[in-house]
């Protein structure tokens, strides 16, 4: 990339002859491509560097542009503009594509990080909410009578049926049902649940 500009190099071709050089490059003349490279690489690098703003990436993009010029030489039409303008247009488009590609990659990484962070946050929030609800249930259970608390605890935490609760407490089944109904009503009111 440190090759001199054609106007600085002794015996260099003037830029007006680049159309002829490009015609020879289109025919596969490697020496003509070397001449084209010497004439255009500094210009291309300057354009790319202004857009990309990263020297190493600019060098990569410049190489890509020069390869494009080699491969697309047959597509050049002198009537459409000078070789320099054509090369500058390709360089600018490639540089913009590189910036867009880098931005898209950065956006994808940011979005992925945000999704991962949100997932972790949601898990923490869910755990906190579960703990708060558990504490509220414990507080509300403490507000029940001893008989109501025993019946509700055996049924909902012990998984016992009404009949099994009645047997465990040695209490008639209708009494157990009444205690549980009253206890559940008090729990509902304590927790602020609307029916």
mmCIF file of C-alpha atoms in Angstrom:
data_model
loop_
_atom_site.group_PDB
_atom_site.id
_atom_site.type_symbol
_atom_site.label_atom_id
_atom_site.label_comp_id
_atom_site.label_asym_id
_atom_site.label_seq_id
_atom_site.Cartn_x
_atom_site.Cartn_y
_atom_site.Cartn_z
ATOM 1 C CA UNK A 1 0.000 0.000 0.000
ATOM 2 C CA UNK A 2 3.005 2.307 0.189
ATOM 3 C CA UNK A 3 3.512 2.513 -3.568
ATOM 4 C CA UNK A 4 3.754 6.091 -4.878
ATOM 5 C CA UNK A 5 0.973 7.761 -6.809
ATOM 6 C CA UNK A 6 1.471 7.637 -10.558
ATOM 7 C CA UNK A 7 2.140 11.350 -10.789
ATOM 8 C CA UNK A 8 4.928 10.972 -8.199
ATOM 9 C CA UNK A 9 6.616 8.012 -9.874
ATOM 10 C CA UNK A 10 9.213 8.753 -12.520
ATOM 11 C CA UNK A 11 8.160 7.494 -15.935
ATOM 12 C CA UNK A 12 4.646 6.573 -14.740
ATOM 13 C CA UNK A 13 1.764 6.572 -17.169
ATOM 14 C CA UNK A 14 -0.616 9.517 -16.969
ATOM 15 C CA UNK A 15 -4.084 8.617 -15.716
ATOM 16 C CA UNK A 16 -5.575 9.207 -19.175
ATOM 17 C CA UNK A 17 -3.815 6.066 -20.439
ATOM 18 C CA UNK A 18 -5.544 3.925 -17.810
ATOM 19 C CA UNK A 19 -8.375 3.134 -20.239
ATOM 20 C CA UNK A 20 -5.837 1.410 -22.494
ATOM 21 C CA UNK A 21 -4.283 -0.326 -19.482
ATOM 22 C CA UNK A 22 -7.745 -1.518 -18.425
ATOM 23 C CA UNK A 23 -8.367 -2.892 -21.931
ATOM 24 C CA UNK A 24 -5.175 -4.970 -21.651
ATOM 25 C CA UNK A 25 -6.113 -6.081 -18.123
ATOM 26 C CA UNK A 26 -9.443 -7.292 -19.534
ATOM 27 C CA UNK A 27 -7.413 -9.473 -21.915
ATOM 28 C CA UNK A 28 -5.558 -11.005 -18.937
ATOM 29 C CA UNK A 29 -2.293 -9.019 -19.211
ATOM 30 C CA UNK A 30 -0.697 -9.324 -15.758
ATOM 31 C CA UNK A 31 1.892 -6.599 -16.429
ATOM 32 C CA UNK A 32 -0.910 -4.177 -17.262
ATOM 33 C CA UNK A 33 -2.651 -5.149 -14.044
ATOM 34 C CA UNK A 34 0.546 -4.364 -12.148
ATOM 35 C CA UNK A 35 0.540 -0.927 -13.767
ATOM 36 C CA UNK A 36 -3.147 -0.499 -12.931
ATOM 37 C CA UNK A 37 -2.479 -1.574 -9.357
ATOM 38 C CA UNK A 38 0.347 0.931 -8.953
ATOM 39 C CA UNK A 39 -1.851 3.683 -10.360
ATOM 40 C CA UNK A 40 -5.052 2.980 -8.410
ATOM 41 C CA UNK A 41 -4.211 1.209 -5.136
ATOM 42 C CA UNK A 42 -3.305 4.403 -3.229
ATOM 43 C CA UNK A 43 -6.491 6.131 -4.387
ATOM 44 C CA UNK A 44 -8.628 3.091 -3.562
ATOM 45 C CA UNK A 45 -6.969 2.722 -0.140
ATOM 46 C CA UNK A 46 -7.623 6.399 0.665
ATOM 47 C CA UNK A 47 -11.307 6.126 -0.234
ATOM 48 C CA UNK A 48 -11.755 2.914 1.718
ATOM 49 C CA UNK A 49 -9.900 4.216 4.774
ATOM 50 C CA UNK A 50 -12.129 7.304 4.942
ATOM 51 C CA UNK A 51 -15.219 5.074 5.044
ATOM 52 C CA UNK A 52 -14.023 2.088 7.080
ATOM 53 C CA UNK A 53 -11.699 4.024 9.452
ATOM 54 C CA UNK A 54 -9.711 0.927 10.360
ATOM 55 C CA UNK A 55 -6.347 0.515 8.657
ATOM 56 C CA UNK A 56 -6.168 -3.286 8.616
ATOM 57 C CA UNK A 57 -9.748 -3.666 7.366
ATOM 58 C CA UNK A 58 -9.100 -0.931 4.807
ATOM 59 C CA UNK A 59 -6.121 -2.883 3.497
ATOM 60 C CA UNK A 60 -8.304 -5.995 3.150
ATOM 61 C CA UNK A 61 -11.045 -4.102 1.355
ATOM 62 C CA UNK A 62 -8.500 -2.448 -0.936
ATOM 63 C CA UNK A 63 -7.178 -5.878 -1.925
ATOM 64 C CA UNK A 64 -10.744 -7.030 -2.588
ATOM 65 C CA UNK A 65 -11.362 -3.974 -4.780
ATOM 66 C CA UNK A 66 -8.183 -4.557 -6.748
ATOM 67 C CA UNK A 67 -9.168 -8.198 -7.306
ATOM 68 C CA UNK A 68 -12.603 -6.970 -8.440
ATOM 69 C CA UNK A 69 -10.908 -4.654 -10.929
ATOM 70 C CA UNK A 70 -8.920 -7.606 -12.300
ATOM 71 C CA UNK A 71 -11.987 -9.833 -12.542
ATOM 72 C CA UNK A 72 -14.365 -7.178 -13.861
ATOM 73 C CA UNK A 73 -11.985 -5.424 -16.225
ATOM 74 C CA UNK A 74 -13.999 -6.608 -19.232
ATOM 75 C CA UNK A 75 -17.058 -4.810 -17.836
ATOM 76 C CA UNK A 76 -15.362 -1.398 -17.902
ATOM 77 C CA UNK A 77 -16.825 0.980 -20.480
ATOM 78 C CA UNK A 78 -14.797 4.140 -21.217
ATOM 79 C CA UNK A 79 -17.950 5.974 -22.329
ATOM 80 C CA UNK A 80 -19.404 5.598 -18.814
ATOM 81 C CA UNK A 81 -16.481 7.380 -17.138
ATOM 82 C CA UNK A 82 -12.801 7.208 -16.388
ATOM 83 C CA UNK A 83 -11.067 4.153 -14.936
ATOM 84 C CA UNK A 84 -10.315 6.199 -11.823
ATOM 85 C CA UNK A 85 -13.986 7.048 -11.336
ATOM 86 C CA UNK A 86 -14.997 3.444 -11.920
ATOM 87 C CA UNK A 87 -12.405 2.180 -9.419
ATOM 88 C CA UNK A 88 -13.421 4.859 -6.898
ATOM 89 C CA UNK A 89 -17.079 3.831 -7.210
ATOM 90 C CA UNK A 90 -16.251 0.155 -6.648
ATOM 91 C CA UNK A 91 -13.997 1.084 -3.711
ATOM 92 C CA UNK A 92 -16.665 3.209 -2.077
ATOM 93 C CA UNK A 93 -19.349 0.538 -2.500
ATOM 94 C CA UNK A 94 -17.069 -2.174 -1.068
ATOM 95 C CA UNK A 95 -16.153 0.036 1.890
ATOM 96 C CA UNK A 96 -19.787 0.819 2.645
ATOM 97 C CA UNK A 97 -20.614 -2.898 2.397
ATOM 98 C CA UNK A 98 -17.854 -3.670 4.913
ATOM 99 C CA UNK A 99 -19.148 -1.039 7.349
ATOM 100 C CA UNK A 100 -22.719 -2.308 6.989
ATOM 101 C CA UNK A 101 -21.581 -5.889 7.463
ATOM 102 C CA UNK A 102 -19.627 -4.959 10.591
ATOM 103 C CA UNK A 103 -22.607 -3.000 11.921
ATOM 104 C CA UNK A 104 -24.976 -5.900 11.241
ATOM 105 C CA UNK A 105 -22.628 -8.291 13.068
ATOM 106 C CA UNK A 106 -22.392 -5.875 15.968
ATOM 107 C CA UNK A 107 -26.192 -5.510 16.048
ATOM 108 C CA UNK A 108 -26.609 -9.311 16.071
ATOM 109 C CA UNK A 109 -24.118 -9.663 18.931
ATOM 110 C CA UNK A 110 -25.847 -6.888 20.879
ATOM 111 C CA UNK A 111 -29.274 -8.444 20.322
ATOM 112 C CA UNK A 112 -27.998 -11.865 21.409
ATOM 113 C CA UNK A 113 -26.411 -10.378 24.531
ATOM 114 C CA UNK A 114 -29.635 -8.532 25.297
ATOM 115 C CA UNK A 115 -31.653 -11.737 24.914
ATOM 116 C CA UNK A 116 -29.252 -13.611 27.194
ATOM 117 C CA UNK A 117 -29.319 -10.786 29.722
ATOM 118 C CA UNK A 118 -33.108 -10.569 29.598
ATOM 119 C CA UNK A 119 -33.383 -14.321 30.135
ATOM 120 C CA UNK A 120 -31.124 -14.162 33.157
ATOM 121 C CA UNK A 121 -33.082 -11.172 34.480
ATOM 122 C CA UNK A 122 -36.398 -12.942 33.960
ATOM 123 C CA UNK A 123 -35.166 -15.976 35.886
ATOM 124 C CA UNK A 124 -34.060 -13.793 38.788
ATOM 125 C CA UNK A 125 -37.309 -11.830 38.731
ATOM 126 C CA UNK A 126 -39.301 -15.048 38.705
ATOM 127 C CA UNK A 127 -37.343 -16.413 41.690
ATOM 128 C CA UNK A 128 -37.866 -13.187 43.623
ATOM 129 C CA UNK A 129 -41.581 -13.192 42.820
ATOM 130 C CA UNK A 130 -41.891 -16.829 43.923
ATOM 131 C CA UNK A 131 -40.130 -16.062 47.210
ATOM 132 C CA UNK A 132 -42.363 -13.060 47.857
ATOM 133 C CA UNK A 133 -45.478 -15.082 47.136
ATOM 134 C CA UNK A 134 -44.249 -17.894 49.393
ATOM 135 C CA UNK A 135 -43.610 -15.430 52.196
ATOM 136 C CA UNK A 136 -47.084 -13.947 51.738
ATOM 137 C CA UNK A 137 -48.660 -17.426 51.902
ATOM 138 C CA UNK A 138 -46.715 -18.207 55.105
ATOM 139 C CA UNK A 139 -47.797 -14.891 56.639
ATOM 140 C CA UNK A 140 -51.432 -15.523 55.704
ATOM 141 C CA UNK A 141 -51.287 -19.091 57.057
ATOM 142 C CA UNK A 142 -50.130 -17.668 60.390
ATOM 143 C CA UNK A 143 -53.355 -15.634 60.434
ATOM 144 C CA UNK A 144 -55.538 -18.797 60.453
ATOM 145 C CA UNK A 145 -56.680 -20.621 63.553
ATOM 146 C CA UNK A 146 -54.604 -23.664 64.524
ATOM 147 C CA UNK A 147 -57.329 -26.069 63.350
ATOM 148 C CA UNK A 148 -57.740 -24.267 59.990
ATOM 149 C CA UNK A 149 -53.960 -24.126 59.414
ATOM 150 C CA UNK A 150 -53.598 -27.874 60.155
ATOM 151 C CA UNK A 151 -56.406 -28.838 57.768
ATOM 152 C CA UNK A 152 -55.208 -26.579 54.916
ATOM 153 C CA UNK A 153 -51.562 -27.616 55.364
ATOM 154 C CA UNK A 154 -52.370 -31.339 55.323
ATOM 155 C CA UNK A 155 -54.585 -30.966 52.251
ATOM 156 C CA UNK A 156 -52.476 -28.610 50.113
ATOM 157 C CA UNK A 157 -48.932 -29.290 51.257
ATOM 158 C CA UNK A 158 -49.427 -32.905 52.305
ATOM 159 C CA UNK A 159 -51.622 -33.824 49.351
ATOM 160 C CA UNK A 160 -54.253 -35.495 51.538
ATOM 161 C CA UNK A 161 -57.946 -35.775 50.648
ATOM 162 C CA UNK A 162 -60.691 -34.416 52.931
ATOM 163 C CA UNK A 163 -61.284 -37.902 54.292
ATOM 164 C CA UNK A 164 -57.532 -38.444 54.950
ATOM 165 C CA UNK A 165 -57.297 -35.051 56.687
ATOM 166 C CA UNK A 166 -60.285 -36.015 58.883
ATOM 167 C CA UNK A 167 -58.591 -39.295 59.804
ATOM 168 C CA UNK A 168 -55.227 -37.616 60.509
ATOM 169 C CA UNK A 169 -56.842 -34.978 62.750
ATOM 170 C CA UNK A 170 -59.342 -37.454 64.241
ATOM 171 C CA UNK A 171 -62.108 -35.021 63.392
ATOM 172 C CA UNK A 172 -65.457 -35.598 61.677
ATOM 173 C CA UNK A 173 -65.381 -35.078 57.884
ATOM 174 C CA UNK A 174 -68.011 -32.246 57.849
ATOM 175 C CA UNK A 175 -65.972 -30.334 60.465
ATOM 176 C CA UNK A 176 -62.790 -30.690 58.381
ATOM 177 C CA UNK A 177 -64.601 -29.427 55.272
ATOM 178 C CA UNK A 178 -65.923 -26.414 57.203
ATOM 179 C CA UNK A 179 -62.468 -25.601 58.640
ATOM 180 C CA UNK A 180 -60.867 -25.845 55.226
ATOM 181 C CA UNK A 181 -63.551 -23.723 53.561
ATOM 182 C CA UNK A 182 -63.253 -21.019 56.233
ATOM 183 C CA UNK A 183 -59.449 -21.232 56.144
ATOM 184 C CA UNK A 184 -59.337 -20.898 52.359
ATOM 185 C CA UNK A 185 -61.677 -17.888 52.459
ATOM 186 C CA UNK A 186 -59.395 -16.201 54.993
ATOM 187 C CA UNK A 187 -56.321 -17.045 52.874
ATOM 188 C CA UNK A 188 -57.971 -15.617 49.769
ATOM 189 C CA UNK A 189 -58.875 -12.398 51.573
ATOM 190 C CA UNK A 190 -55.400 -12.106 53.126
ATOM 191 C CA UNK A 191 -53.674 -12.552 49.766
ATOM 192 C CA UNK A 192 -55.990 -10.108 47.996
ATOM 193 C CA UNK A 193 -57.281 -12.646 45.481
ATOM 194 C CA UNK A 194 -60.585 -11.712 43.896
ATOM 195 C CA UNK A 195 -62.924 -14.520 42.934
#
